[in-house]
Coordinates of C-alpha atoms and ligand atoms in Angstrom, one line a residue:
M72 CA 7.0 -11.3 29.9
S73 CA 8.9 -14.5 29.7
E74 CA 6.0 -16.5 31.3
I75 CA 3.6 -16.0 28.3
D76 CA 3.2 -19.3 26.5
W77 CA 2.9 -17.8 23.0
G78 CA 1.6 -21.0 21.5
A79 CA -1.3 -21.2 23.9
L80 CA -2.7 -17.7 23.4
G81 CA -6.3 -17.5 22.4
F82 CA -8.5 -14.4 21.9
K83 CA -9.3 -13.2 25.3
Y84 CA -8.6 -10.3 27.7
M85 CA -5.2 -10.4 29.5
D86 CA -3.7 -7.7 31.7
T87 CA -0.7 -5.8 30.1
N88 CA 1.4 -3.0 31.3
C89 CA -1.1 -0.3 30.6
H90 CA -3.7 1.3 28.3
I91 CA -3.7 4.8 26.9
R92 CA -6.5 7.2 27.8
Y93 CA -7.6 10.6 26.6
V94 CA -10.4 12.8 27.8
W95 CA -12.3 15.4 25.8
R96 CA -13.8 18.4 27.6
D97 CA -14.9 21.8 26.4
G98 CA -14.0 21.0 22.8
V99 CA -10.5 19.7 23.3
W100 CA -8.7 16.4 23.8
D101 CA -6.1 16.3 26.5
E102 CA -2.6 14.9 25.9
G103 CA -3.4 11.4 26.9
T104 CA -1.9 9.3 29.7
L105 CA -0.7 5.7 30.0
V106 CA -2.8 4.2 32.8
D107 CA -1.7 0.9 34.4
K108 CA -4.9 -0.1 36.2
P109 CA -7.5 -1.6 33.8
Y110 CA -10.4 0.3 35.4
I111 CA -12.2 3.6 34.7
D112 CA -13.7 5.7 37.5
M113 CA -16.8 6.8 35.7
H114 CA -19.8 8.9 36.5
I115 CA -22.9 6.8 37.1
G116 CA -24.8 9.1 34.7
A117 CA -22.3 8.5 31.8
A118 CA -24.1 8.6 28.5
C119 CA -22.4 5.4 27.3
L120 CA -23.9 3.5 30.2
H121 CA -27.4 4.7 29.8
Y122 CA -27.9 5.4 26.1
G123 CA -25.1 3.4 24.4
Q124 CA -23.0 6.3 23.2
A125 CA -20.0 3.9 22.5
A126 CA -17.9 3.1 19.5
F127 CA -15.1 0.6 19.2
E128 CA -12.5 -0.5 16.7
G129 CA -10.3 -3.6 16.3
M130 CA -7.0 -4.0 14.4
K131 CA -3.6 -5.8 14.9
A132 CA 0.1 -5.1 15.2
F133 CA 2.5 -7.8 14.0
R134 CA 6.1 -8.6 14.8
C135 CA 7.4 -8.9 11.3
K136 CA 10.0 -11.1 9.7
D137 CA 12.6 -8.3 9.8
G138 CA 11.9 -7.8 13.6
N139 CA 10.0 -4.5 13.2
V140 CA 6.5 -4.0 14.5
R141 CA 3.8 -2.9 12.1
V142 CA 0.1 -2.1 12.4
F143 CA -2.2 -3.2 9.6
R144 CA -4.1 -0.2 8.1
P145 CA -4.7 1.8 11.2
D146 CA -5.7 4.8 9.1
C147 CA -8.8 2.9 8.0
N148 CA -9.8 2.2 11.5
A149 CA -9.2 5.9 12.5
Q150 CA -11.5 7.0 9.7
R151 CA -14.1 4.4 10.5
M152 CA -14.1 5.4 14.2
A153 CA -14.6 9.0 13.1
N154 CA -17.6 8.0 11.0
T155 CA -19.0 6.1 14.0
A156 CA -18.4 9.1 16.2
R157 CA -20.2 11.5 13.8
R158 CA -23.2 9.1 13.5
T159 CA -23.6 8.9 17.2
C160 CA -22.8 12.6 18.0
M161 CA -19.6 11.9 19.8
A162 CA -16.3 14.0 19.8
V163 CA -14.2 12.8 16.8
V164 CA -10.7 11.5 17.5
P165 CA -8.4 13.1 14.8
E166 CA -6.5 10.6 12.7
S167 CA -3.1 11.9 13.9
M168 CA -4.1 11.5 17.5
F169 CA -5.5 8.0 16.9
L170 CA -2.3 6.9 15.2
N171 CA -0.1 8.5 17.8
A172 CA -2.1 6.8 20.6
I173 CA -1.5 3.5 18.9
S174 CA 2.2 4.0 18.7
R175 CA 2.4 5.1 22.3
V176 CA 0.4 2.2 23.8
I177 CA 2.3 -0.4 21.7
K178 CA 5.7 0.9 22.7
A179 CA 4.6 0.8 26.3
N180 CA 3.6 -2.8 25.9
E181 CA 6.3 -4.0 23.6
E182 CA 7.0 -7.2 25.5
F183 CA 3.5 -8.4 24.9
I184 CA 3.8 -8.5 21.1
P185 CA 4.1 -12.2 20.1
P186 CA 7.4 -13.1 18.5
Y187 CA 7.5 -13.6 14.7
G188 CA 6.8 -17.2 13.9
T189 CA 4.3 -17.9 16.7
G190 CA 1.4 -16.9 14.5
G191 CA 0.3 -14.4 17.2
S192 CA -0.2 -10.7 17.1
L193 CA -1.1 -7.8 19.3
Y194 CA -4.8 -7.0 19.2
I195 CA -5.5 -3.3 19.4
R196 CA -8.9 -2.2 20.8
P197 CA -9.7 1.5 20.6
L198 CA -12.9 2.5 22.5
L199 CA -14.7 5.9 22.5
V200 CA -17.4 6.6 24.9
G201 CA -19.6 9.4 26.2
S202 CA -18.4 9.6 29.7
G203 CA -20.1 12.8 30.8
P204 CA -23.3 12.5 32.8
Q205 CA -26.4 12.8 30.5
I206 CA -29.8 11.9 31.7
G207 CA -31.9 14.1 29.4
I208 CA -31.4 12.8 25.8
A209 CA -28.5 14.8 24.3
P210 CA -24.9 14.1 23.3
A211 CA -22.6 13.8 26.3
S212 CA -20.5 16.8 27.4
E213 CA -17.4 14.7 28.0
Y214 CA -15.8 11.8 26.0
T215 CA -13.2 9.3 26.9
F216 CA -11.0 7.6 24.3
L217 CA -8.9 4.7 25.3
I218 CA -6.9 2.0 23.6
L219 CA -6.1 -1.4 25.2
V220 CA -3.9 -4.0 23.7
I221 CA -3.8 -7.8 24.2
P222 CA -1.6 -10.5 22.8
V223 CA -3.6 -13.0 20.8
G224 CA -2.8 -16.3 19.2
P225 CA -3.6 -17.6 15.7
Y226 CA -7.3 -18.3 15.6
Y227 CA -6.8 -21.6 13.8
K228 CA -3.8 -23.7 14.9
G229 CA -4.2 -26.4 12.3
G230 CA -5.2 -24.5 9.2
L231 CA -8.5 -22.8 8.3
Q232 CA -11.4 -24.8 9.7
P233 CA -14.7 -24.5 7.8
V234 CA -17.8 -23.7 10.0
K235 CA -21.6 -23.9 9.5
A236 CA -23.7 -20.8 9.4
M237 CA -27.3 -20.3 10.3
I238 CA -29.8 -17.7 9.1
L239 CA -32.4 -16.9 11.8
D240 CA -35.4 -15.1 10.1
D241 CA -36.8 -14.0 13.4
Y242 CA -33.9 -11.5 14.0
D243 CA -32.2 -8.6 12.1
R244 CA -28.9 -7.1 12.9
A245 CA -29.2 -3.7 11.3
A246 CA -32.0 -1.5 9.9
P247 CA -31.5 -0.1 6.4
L248 CA -31.0 3.5 7.6
G249 CA -29.8 2.6 11.1
V250 CA -26.3 2.1 12.5
G251 CA -25.2 -1.2 10.8
H252 CA -22.5 0.6 8.8
V253 CA -20.8 2.0 11.9
K254 CA -19.1 0.2 14.7
V255 CA -21.3 1.0 17.7
A256 CA -21.1 -1.2 20.8
G257 CA -24.9 -1.8 20.8
N258 CA -24.8 -3.6 17.4
Y259 CA -23.1 -6.5 19.2
A260 CA -25.6 -6.5 22.1
A261 CA -28.4 -6.5 19.5
S262 CA -27.0 -9.7 17.9
L263 CA -26.1 -11.6 21.0
Y264 CA -29.5 -13.3 21.5
A265 CA -29.6 -14.7 18.0
H266 CA -25.9 -15.7 18.3
E267 CA -26.5 -17.7 21.5
Q268 CA -29.5 -19.4 19.8
A269 CA -27.4 -20.3 16.7
K270 CA -24.5 -21.5 18.9
H271 CA -26.9 -23.7 20.9
E272 CA -28.0 -25.4 17.7
G273 CA -24.4 -26.0 16.7
Y274 CA -23.8 -23.1 14.3
P275 CA -20.8 -20.9 15.3
V276 CA -21.9 -18.0 13.1
E277 CA -25.1 -16.4 12.0
L278 CA -25.7 -14.9 8.6
Y279 CA -28.1 -11.9 8.3
L280 CA -30.3 -11.0 5.4
D281 CA -31.5 -7.5 4.6
A282 CA -33.9 -6.3 7.2
R283 CA -36.5 -5.0 4.8
T284 CA -37.1 -8.0 2.6
H285 CA -35.0 -10.9 3.9
T286 CA -34.0 -11.8 0.3
Y287 CA -30.5 -10.4 0.1
V288 CA -27.4 -11.5 2.0
E289 CA -25.8 -8.8 4.2
E290 CA -23.2 -10.1 6.5
F291 CA -22.4 -12.3 9.4
A292 CA -22.9 -10.9 12.9
T293 CA -19.3 -9.7 13.3
S294 CA -17.8 -10.3 9.9
N295 CA -18.4 -9.6 6.3
F296 CA -19.7 -12.0 3.7
I297 CA -17.4 -12.9 0.8
G298 CA -18.1 -15.5 -1.9
I299 CA -16.1 -16.9 -4.7
T300 CA -18.3 -17.9 -7.7
K301 CA -17.8 -21.1 -9.5
D302 CA -16.2 -19.1 -12.3
G303 CA -13.7 -17.5 -10.0
R304 CA -15.2 -14.0 -9.2
Y305 CA -14.9 -12.3 -5.8
V306 CA -18.3 -11.2 -4.7
T307 CA -19.3 -9.2 -1.6
P308 CA -22.7 -7.6 -0.9
D309 CA -23.4 -4.0 -1.7
S310 CA -25.6 -2.7 1.1
P311 CA -25.8 0.5 3.2
S312 CA -26.2 -1.5 6.4
V313 CA -23.0 -3.6 6.1
L314 CA -20.1 -2.6 8.2
P315 CA -17.2 -1.7 5.9
S316 CA -14.6 -4.3 6.9
V317 CA -11.0 -3.4 6.5
T318 CA -10.2 -7.1 6.0
N319 CA -12.8 -7.3 3.2
M320 CA -11.3 -4.2 1.5
S321 CA -7.9 -5.8 1.7
L322 CA -8.9 -9.2 0.5
K323 CA -10.8 -7.5 -2.4
Q324 CA -7.7 -5.6 -3.4
N325 CA -5.5 -8.7 -3.1
G326 CA -8.1 -10.6 -5.2
A327 CA -8.0 -7.9 -7.9
D328 CA -4.1 -8.0 -7.7
L329 CA -4.3 -11.7 -8.3
G330 CA -6.5 -11.2 -11.4
L331 CA -9.9 -12.1 -9.9
P332 CA -12.8 -10.0 -11.1
V333 CA -14.3 -8.3 -8.1
E334 CA -18.1 -7.6 -7.8
V335 CA -19.6 -5.5 -5.1
R336 CA -23.3 -6.1 -5.7
P337 CA -26.6 -7.3 -4.2
V338 CA -26.3 -11.0 -3.3
M339 CA -29.5 -12.9 -3.3
F340 CA -30.1 -15.6 -0.8
D341 CA -31.5 -17.7 -3.7
G342 CA -28.1 -17.4 -5.5
L343 CA -26.0 -18.8 -2.7
A344 CA -25.7 -22.2 -4.3
G345 CA -23.8 -20.6 -7.1
F346 CA -20.7 -20.0 -4.8
A347 CA -17.8 -22.4 -4.8
E348 CA -16.4 -20.8 -1.7
V349 CA -17.9 -18.6 1.0
G350 CA -16.0 -16.9 3.8
A351 CA -16.7 -14.7 6.9
C352 CA -14.0 -12.1 7.1
G353 CA -12.7 -9.8 9.9
T354 CA -9.6 -8.7 11.7
A355 CA -9.7 -11.5 14.4
V356 CA -9.5 -14.4 11.9
V357 CA -8.9 -12.8 8.5
V358 CA -11.2 -15.4 6.9
T359 CA -13.3 -18.3 8.2
P360 CA -14.5 -20.7 5.5
V361 CA -18.2 -21.4 5.6
C362 CA -19.1 -24.8 4.3
E363 CA -22.9 -24.8 5.0
I364 CA -25.6 -22.2 5.3
V365 CA -28.9 -23.4 6.9
R366 CA -32.2 -21.5 6.8
G367 CA -35.1 -23.4 8.3
E368 CA -35.4 -26.5 6.2
T369 CA -33.1 -25.3 3.5
V370 CA -29.5 -26.5 3.7
I371 CA -26.9 -25.1 1.2
K372 CA -23.6 -26.9 1.1
I373 CA -20.6 -25.0 -0.1
G374 CA -17.2 -26.6 -0.9
S375 CA -15.7 -29.1 1.4
P376 CA -16.3 -29.3 5.2
E377 CA -12.7 -30.6 5.5
G378 CA -10.7 -27.5 4.6
C379 CA -10.6 -24.1 3.0
G380 CA -11.2 -23.7 -0.7
P381 CA -8.2 -22.8 -2.8
V382 CA -9.1 -19.1 -3.6
L383 CA -9.9 -18.1 0.0
Q384 CA -6.8 -20.0 1.2
K385 CA -4.6 -18.0 -1.3
L386 CA -6.2 -14.7 -0.3
Y387 CA -5.7 -15.5 3.4
E388 CA -2.0 -16.4 2.8
T389 CA -1.5 -13.2 0.9
V390 CA -3.0 -10.9 3.6
Q391 CA -1.0 -12.8 6.3
G392 CA 2.1 -12.6 4.2
I393 CA 1.8 -8.8 3.9
Q394 CA 1.0 -8.5 7.6
Y395 CA 4.1 -10.4 8.7
G396 CA 6.3 -8.7 6.2
E397 CA 6.9 -11.8 4.2
L398 CA 5.3 -10.4 1.0
P399 CA 5.8 -6.9 -0.4
D400 CA 3.4 -4.3 1.0
T401 CA 2.7 -2.9 -2.5
H402 CA -0.2 -0.7 -1.3
G403 CA 1.6 0.7 1.8
W404 CA -0.9 -0.8 4.3
C405 CA 1.5 -1.5 7.1
R406 CA 2.5 1.2 9.5
E407 CA 5.7 0.8 11.4
V408 CA 5.7 1.8 15.1
Ligands
PLP1170 C1 -15.8 -5.1 13.0 C2 -16.8 -5.8 12.1 C3 -16.5 -6.5 11.0 C4 -15.1 -6.7 10.5 O1 -14.3 -5.6 10.2 P1 -12.7 -5.6 10.1 O2 -12.3 -4.2 9.9 O3 -12.4 -6.5 8.9 O4 -12.3 -6.2 11.4 C5 -17.5 -7.0 10.2 N1 -18.8 -6.8 10.5 C6 -19.2 -6.2 11.6 C7 -20.6 -6.0 11.9 C8 -18.2 -5.6 12.5 O5 -18.6 -5.0 13.6

């Protein structure tokens, strides 16, 4: 695909050669096929359409310094999707099938992997949906699992740009015993309205507090909350309704490797001023520095609005270095395809 301008890639859908698709019927998954058209011919009664039986994942493959292609921690995504499937009564995709599907779809779209040095990567989007017709409430009798891939650019072209976050007390993302800890499609629909409102007021991200008391920090709409205290500790909220982010797990480990004390504990809204750095972390960006958190009349300033703080910058560079094969992969996170 010589016509792709690697430097101009953003984060949006683009047609590639094909996606891979599997169907589960009568208790078994088929062998999977590579499908070139980006459409599904689906029953109008499909459970995913009516009742939201849908799970997704997101991870990236990188063209590394040595020329090989590696996926970052796909086993974590396989396990997370299995948890989501169990929580929503869907057929589980076995880890070996998940990993094999990733290899197959990447190989079939090799020319779409951005070259080393462009800062781009191949975004991998697995999707699992109840595709069998189901009008009475029950789990679907057929499931479709597919993986699409798209080349994406570096999120930040000129270094990590801090953003402002807003807390909207009129909305919650996830109930304490609900589905906040799994990656169901509906969680994003549930947060869209607040997101549009925050965006309209000039805040690119929204921060959610615990639904029960609105006193503890949970996470941003689509990324985990991490904070670096003024005495250099890595802190991230401990809550059953936070989505376990693979990026957060990785940054946490890198932080520990660099000698930072790591604390997974309740984080009070009232304690936010004690952070020297705050970041929103997820696969798409790795980490977005947050320089201000607004809640009604309260404005909390954190670090500088001009650039990323030193600790998050270092953690970001460490993860990226491992992903692109520039730093040793001491934990065996990267899987060659
Ligand atoms: C996907 C997601 C994240 C980020 O997870 P990563 O594995 O790091 O990409 C964080 N929060 C929510 C709510 C998510 O859906």
